[in-house]
Short mmCIF file of C-alpha atoms in Angstrom, two decimals:
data_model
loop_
_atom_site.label_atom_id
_atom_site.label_comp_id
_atom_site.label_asym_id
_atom_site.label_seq_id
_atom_site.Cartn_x
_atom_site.Cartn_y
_atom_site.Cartn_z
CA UNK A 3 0.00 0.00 0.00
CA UNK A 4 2.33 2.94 -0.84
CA UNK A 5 1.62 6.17 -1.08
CA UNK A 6 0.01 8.52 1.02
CA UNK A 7 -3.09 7.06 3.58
CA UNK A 8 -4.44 8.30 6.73
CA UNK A 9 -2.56 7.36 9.88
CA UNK A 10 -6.27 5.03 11.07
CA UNK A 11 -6.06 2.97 7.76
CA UNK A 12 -2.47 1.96 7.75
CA UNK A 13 -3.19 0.92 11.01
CA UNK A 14 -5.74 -1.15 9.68
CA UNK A 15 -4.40 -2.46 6.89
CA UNK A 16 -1.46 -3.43 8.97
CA UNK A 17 -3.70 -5.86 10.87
CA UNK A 18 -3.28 -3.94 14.17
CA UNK A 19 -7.18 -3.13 14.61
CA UNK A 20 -9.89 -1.89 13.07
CA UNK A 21 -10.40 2.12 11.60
CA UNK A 22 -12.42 2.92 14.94
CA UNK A 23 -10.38 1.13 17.42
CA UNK A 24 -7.30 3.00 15.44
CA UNK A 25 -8.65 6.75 16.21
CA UNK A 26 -8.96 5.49 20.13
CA UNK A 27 -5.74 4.33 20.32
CA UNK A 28 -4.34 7.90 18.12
CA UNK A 29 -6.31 9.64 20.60
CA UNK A 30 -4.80 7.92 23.56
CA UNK A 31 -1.32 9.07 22.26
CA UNK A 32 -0.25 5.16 21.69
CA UNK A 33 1.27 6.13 18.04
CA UNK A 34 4.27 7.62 16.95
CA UNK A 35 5.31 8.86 13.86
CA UNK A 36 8.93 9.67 12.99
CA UNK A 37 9.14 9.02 16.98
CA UNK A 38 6.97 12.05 17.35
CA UNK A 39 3.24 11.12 19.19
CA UNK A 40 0.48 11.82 16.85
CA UNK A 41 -2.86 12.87 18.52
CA UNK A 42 -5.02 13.90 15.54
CA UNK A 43 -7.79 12.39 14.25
CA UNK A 44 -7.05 12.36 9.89
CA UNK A 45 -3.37 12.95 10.06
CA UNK A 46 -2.08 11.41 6.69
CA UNK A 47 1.18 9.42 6.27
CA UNK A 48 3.55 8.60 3.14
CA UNK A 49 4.23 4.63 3.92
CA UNK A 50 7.22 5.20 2.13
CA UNK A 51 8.99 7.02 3.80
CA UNK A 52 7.68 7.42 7.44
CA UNK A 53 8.20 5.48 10.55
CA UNK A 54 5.07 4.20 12.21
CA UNK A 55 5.01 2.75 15.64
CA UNK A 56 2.23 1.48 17.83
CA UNK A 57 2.98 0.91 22.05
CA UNK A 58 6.72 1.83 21.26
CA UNK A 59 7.23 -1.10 18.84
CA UNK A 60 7.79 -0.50 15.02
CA UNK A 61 4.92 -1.47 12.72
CA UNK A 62 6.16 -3.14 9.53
CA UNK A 63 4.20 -3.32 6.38
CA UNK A 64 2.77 -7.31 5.96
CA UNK A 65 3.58 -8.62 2.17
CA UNK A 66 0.14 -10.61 2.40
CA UNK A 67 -2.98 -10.88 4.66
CA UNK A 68 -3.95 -13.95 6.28
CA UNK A 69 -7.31 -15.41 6.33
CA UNK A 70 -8.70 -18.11 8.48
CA UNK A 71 -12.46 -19.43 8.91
CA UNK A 72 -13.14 -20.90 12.16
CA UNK A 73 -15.87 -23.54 13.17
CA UNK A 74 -16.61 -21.60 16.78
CA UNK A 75 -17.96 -23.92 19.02
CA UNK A 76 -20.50 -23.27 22.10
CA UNK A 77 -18.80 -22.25 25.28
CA UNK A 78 -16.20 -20.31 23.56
CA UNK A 79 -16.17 -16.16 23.60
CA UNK A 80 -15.60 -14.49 19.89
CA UNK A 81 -12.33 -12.22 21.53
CA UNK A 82 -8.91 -12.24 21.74
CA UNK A 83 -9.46 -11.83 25.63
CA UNK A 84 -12.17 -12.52 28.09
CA UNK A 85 -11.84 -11.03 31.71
CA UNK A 86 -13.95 -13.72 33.17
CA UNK A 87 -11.58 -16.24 32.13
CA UNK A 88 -13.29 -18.36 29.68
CA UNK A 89 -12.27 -19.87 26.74
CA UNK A 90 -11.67 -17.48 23.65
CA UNK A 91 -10.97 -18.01 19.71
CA UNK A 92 -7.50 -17.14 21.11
CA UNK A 93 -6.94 -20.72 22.18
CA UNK A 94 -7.40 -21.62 18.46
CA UNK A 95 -4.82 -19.24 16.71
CA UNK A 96 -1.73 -18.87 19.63
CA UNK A 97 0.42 -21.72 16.83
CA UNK A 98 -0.48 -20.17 13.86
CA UNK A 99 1.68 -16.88 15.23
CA UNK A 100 -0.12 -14.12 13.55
CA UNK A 101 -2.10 -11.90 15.52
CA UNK A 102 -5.74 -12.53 13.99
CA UNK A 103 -8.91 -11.04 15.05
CA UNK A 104 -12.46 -12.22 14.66
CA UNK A 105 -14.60 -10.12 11.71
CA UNK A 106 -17.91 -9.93 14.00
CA UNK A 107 -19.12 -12.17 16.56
CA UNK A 108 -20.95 -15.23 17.33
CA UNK A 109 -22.55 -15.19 21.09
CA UNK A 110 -21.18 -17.61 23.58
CA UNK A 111 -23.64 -20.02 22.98
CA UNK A 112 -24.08 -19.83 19.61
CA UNK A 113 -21.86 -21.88 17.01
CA UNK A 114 -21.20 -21.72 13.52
CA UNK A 115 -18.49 -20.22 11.11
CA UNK A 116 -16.74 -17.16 11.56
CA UNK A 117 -13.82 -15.38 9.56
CA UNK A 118 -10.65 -14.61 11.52
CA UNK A 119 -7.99 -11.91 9.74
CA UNK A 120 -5.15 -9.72 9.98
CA UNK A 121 -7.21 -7.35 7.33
CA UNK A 122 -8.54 -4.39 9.61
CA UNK A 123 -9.76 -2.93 6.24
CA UNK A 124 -12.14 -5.60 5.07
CA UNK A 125 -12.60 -6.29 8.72
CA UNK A 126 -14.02 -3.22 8.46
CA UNK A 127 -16.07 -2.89 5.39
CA UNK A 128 -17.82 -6.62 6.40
CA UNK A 129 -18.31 -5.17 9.84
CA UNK A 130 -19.68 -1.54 9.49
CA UNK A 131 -23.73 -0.96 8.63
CA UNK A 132 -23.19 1.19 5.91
CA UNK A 133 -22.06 -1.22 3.63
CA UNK A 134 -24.70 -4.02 4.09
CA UNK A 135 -22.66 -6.89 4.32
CA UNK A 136 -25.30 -9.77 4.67
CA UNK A 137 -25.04 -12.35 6.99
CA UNK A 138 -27.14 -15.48 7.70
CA UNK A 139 -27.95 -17.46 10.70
CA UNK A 140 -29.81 -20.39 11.35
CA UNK A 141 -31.94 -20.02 14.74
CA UNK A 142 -33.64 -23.07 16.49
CA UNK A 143 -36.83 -22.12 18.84
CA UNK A 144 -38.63 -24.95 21.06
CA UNK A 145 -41.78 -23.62 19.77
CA UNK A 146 -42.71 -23.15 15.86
CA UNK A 147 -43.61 -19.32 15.21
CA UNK A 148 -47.04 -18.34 13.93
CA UNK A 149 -47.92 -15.92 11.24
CA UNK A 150 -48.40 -13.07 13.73
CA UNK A 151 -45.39 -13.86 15.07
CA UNK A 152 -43.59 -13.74 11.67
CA UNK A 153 -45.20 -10.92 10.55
CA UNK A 154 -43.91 -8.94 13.62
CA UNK A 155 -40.26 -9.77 12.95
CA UNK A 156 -40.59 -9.50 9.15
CA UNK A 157 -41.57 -5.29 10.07
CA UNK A 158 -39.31 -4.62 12.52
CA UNK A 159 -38.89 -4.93 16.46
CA UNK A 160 -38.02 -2.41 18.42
CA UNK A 161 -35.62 -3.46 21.15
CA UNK A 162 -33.71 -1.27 23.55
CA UNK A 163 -30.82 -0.06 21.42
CA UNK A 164 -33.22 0.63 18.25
CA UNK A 165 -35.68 -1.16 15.68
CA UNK A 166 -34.52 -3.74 14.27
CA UNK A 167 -35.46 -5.37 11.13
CA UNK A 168 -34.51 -8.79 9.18
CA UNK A 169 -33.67 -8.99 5.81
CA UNK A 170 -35.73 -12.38 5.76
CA UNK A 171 -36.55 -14.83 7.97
CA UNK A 172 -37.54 -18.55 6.23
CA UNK A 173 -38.41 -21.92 8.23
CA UNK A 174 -35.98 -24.42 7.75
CA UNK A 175 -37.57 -27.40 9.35
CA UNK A 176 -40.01 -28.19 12.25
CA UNK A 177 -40.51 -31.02 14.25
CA UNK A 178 -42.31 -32.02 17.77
CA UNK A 179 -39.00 -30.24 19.17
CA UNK A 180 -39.46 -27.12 17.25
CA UNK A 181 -38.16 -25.62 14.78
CA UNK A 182 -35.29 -24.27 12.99
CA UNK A 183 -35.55 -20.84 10.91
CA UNK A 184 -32.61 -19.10 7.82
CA UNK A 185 -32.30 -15.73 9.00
CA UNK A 186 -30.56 -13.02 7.29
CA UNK A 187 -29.58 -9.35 8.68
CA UNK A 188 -27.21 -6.76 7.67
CA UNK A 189 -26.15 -5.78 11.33
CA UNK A 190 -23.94 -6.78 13.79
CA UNK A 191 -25.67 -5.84 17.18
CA UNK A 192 -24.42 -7.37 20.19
CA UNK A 193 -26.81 -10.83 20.95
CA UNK A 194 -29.49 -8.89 18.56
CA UNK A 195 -31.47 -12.13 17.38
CA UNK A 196 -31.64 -13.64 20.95
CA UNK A 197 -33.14 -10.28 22.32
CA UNK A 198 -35.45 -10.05 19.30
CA UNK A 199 -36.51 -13.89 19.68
CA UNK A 200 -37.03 -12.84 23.65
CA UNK A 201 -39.23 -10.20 22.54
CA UNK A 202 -41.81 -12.17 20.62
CA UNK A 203 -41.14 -14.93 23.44
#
């Protein structure tokens, strides 16, 4: 990537964190350039020529991206650290020795396939609600939802954090158990389908 970018999305590209978490850590005075701290939000680099370091350690420009998909389990947490001590997607990536981060998040309980990178930049892009990345889940319920019920969470929810609305919701199977539904959103809200299932209980 030569040329001249904005201090956030070299930081990005480099793998060290995403655009947003980028400004924080600019903001927090945690990034030199040319051994100078840089405070301001937009300041623009030349990656040819300048030094860039993050927590006193040089950042060096990666040839290539990695990019690993990861079968999360239940009982794992989808971050690099958990302060109660439970088991993370860490656990999974210490012997690969590249510092990867999770694009998104599956809930604790929840399993299913999720992307791990070094690219903060399309880390970013999938992530961020603006550009509509799509992504589907599959949601089993003890109980099979009516039509009401359907119709309510095909028009939106409102939960506390805001309205929120599927893309579509389909039934996948049923059975004396339950049932099993194909739902697809274009946001990443923390536990957002849970809370929205609680709602129509």
């Amino acid at each position: 990537m030569p040329g001249i970018i904005r201090l956030n999305s070299f930081l990005s590209r480099c793998g060290i964190c995403s655009r947003r978490q980028a400004d924080k850590y600019i903001s927090e005075g945690r990034v030199k350039v040319n051994n100078i701290v840089v405070t301001v939000l937009g300041t623009k680099i030349e990656t040819d020529n300048d030094i860039i370091e993050f927590d006193g350690k040089k950042i060096n420009i990666p040839r290539e991206n990695s990019y690993f998909i990861l079968n999360k389990p239940a009982g794992v947490v989808t971050t690099l650290y958990d302060p109660q001590e439970r088991k993370t997607i860490r656990s999974y990536t210490e012997e690969i020795g590249i510092r990867l981060f999770p694009m998104g998040r599956l809930d604790y309980d929840s399993e299913g396939l999720i992307i791990l990178t070094d690219d903060g930049e399309l880390s970013h892009r999938i992530q961020h609600p603006r550009y509509g990345i799509e992504k589907v889940y599959v949601l089993e319920t003890d109980n099979v939802l009516n039509q009401k019920e359907l119709s309510k969470i095909r028009k939106g929810i409102m939960l506390d954090d805001g309205l929120m609305k599927v893309l579509s919701i389909r039934i996948n199977s049923k059975s004396a158990r339950g049932a099993s539904y194909r739902i697809t959103i274009a946001e990443g809200r923390k536990r957002v389908l849970r809370r929205l299932f609680d709602k129509i209980g």
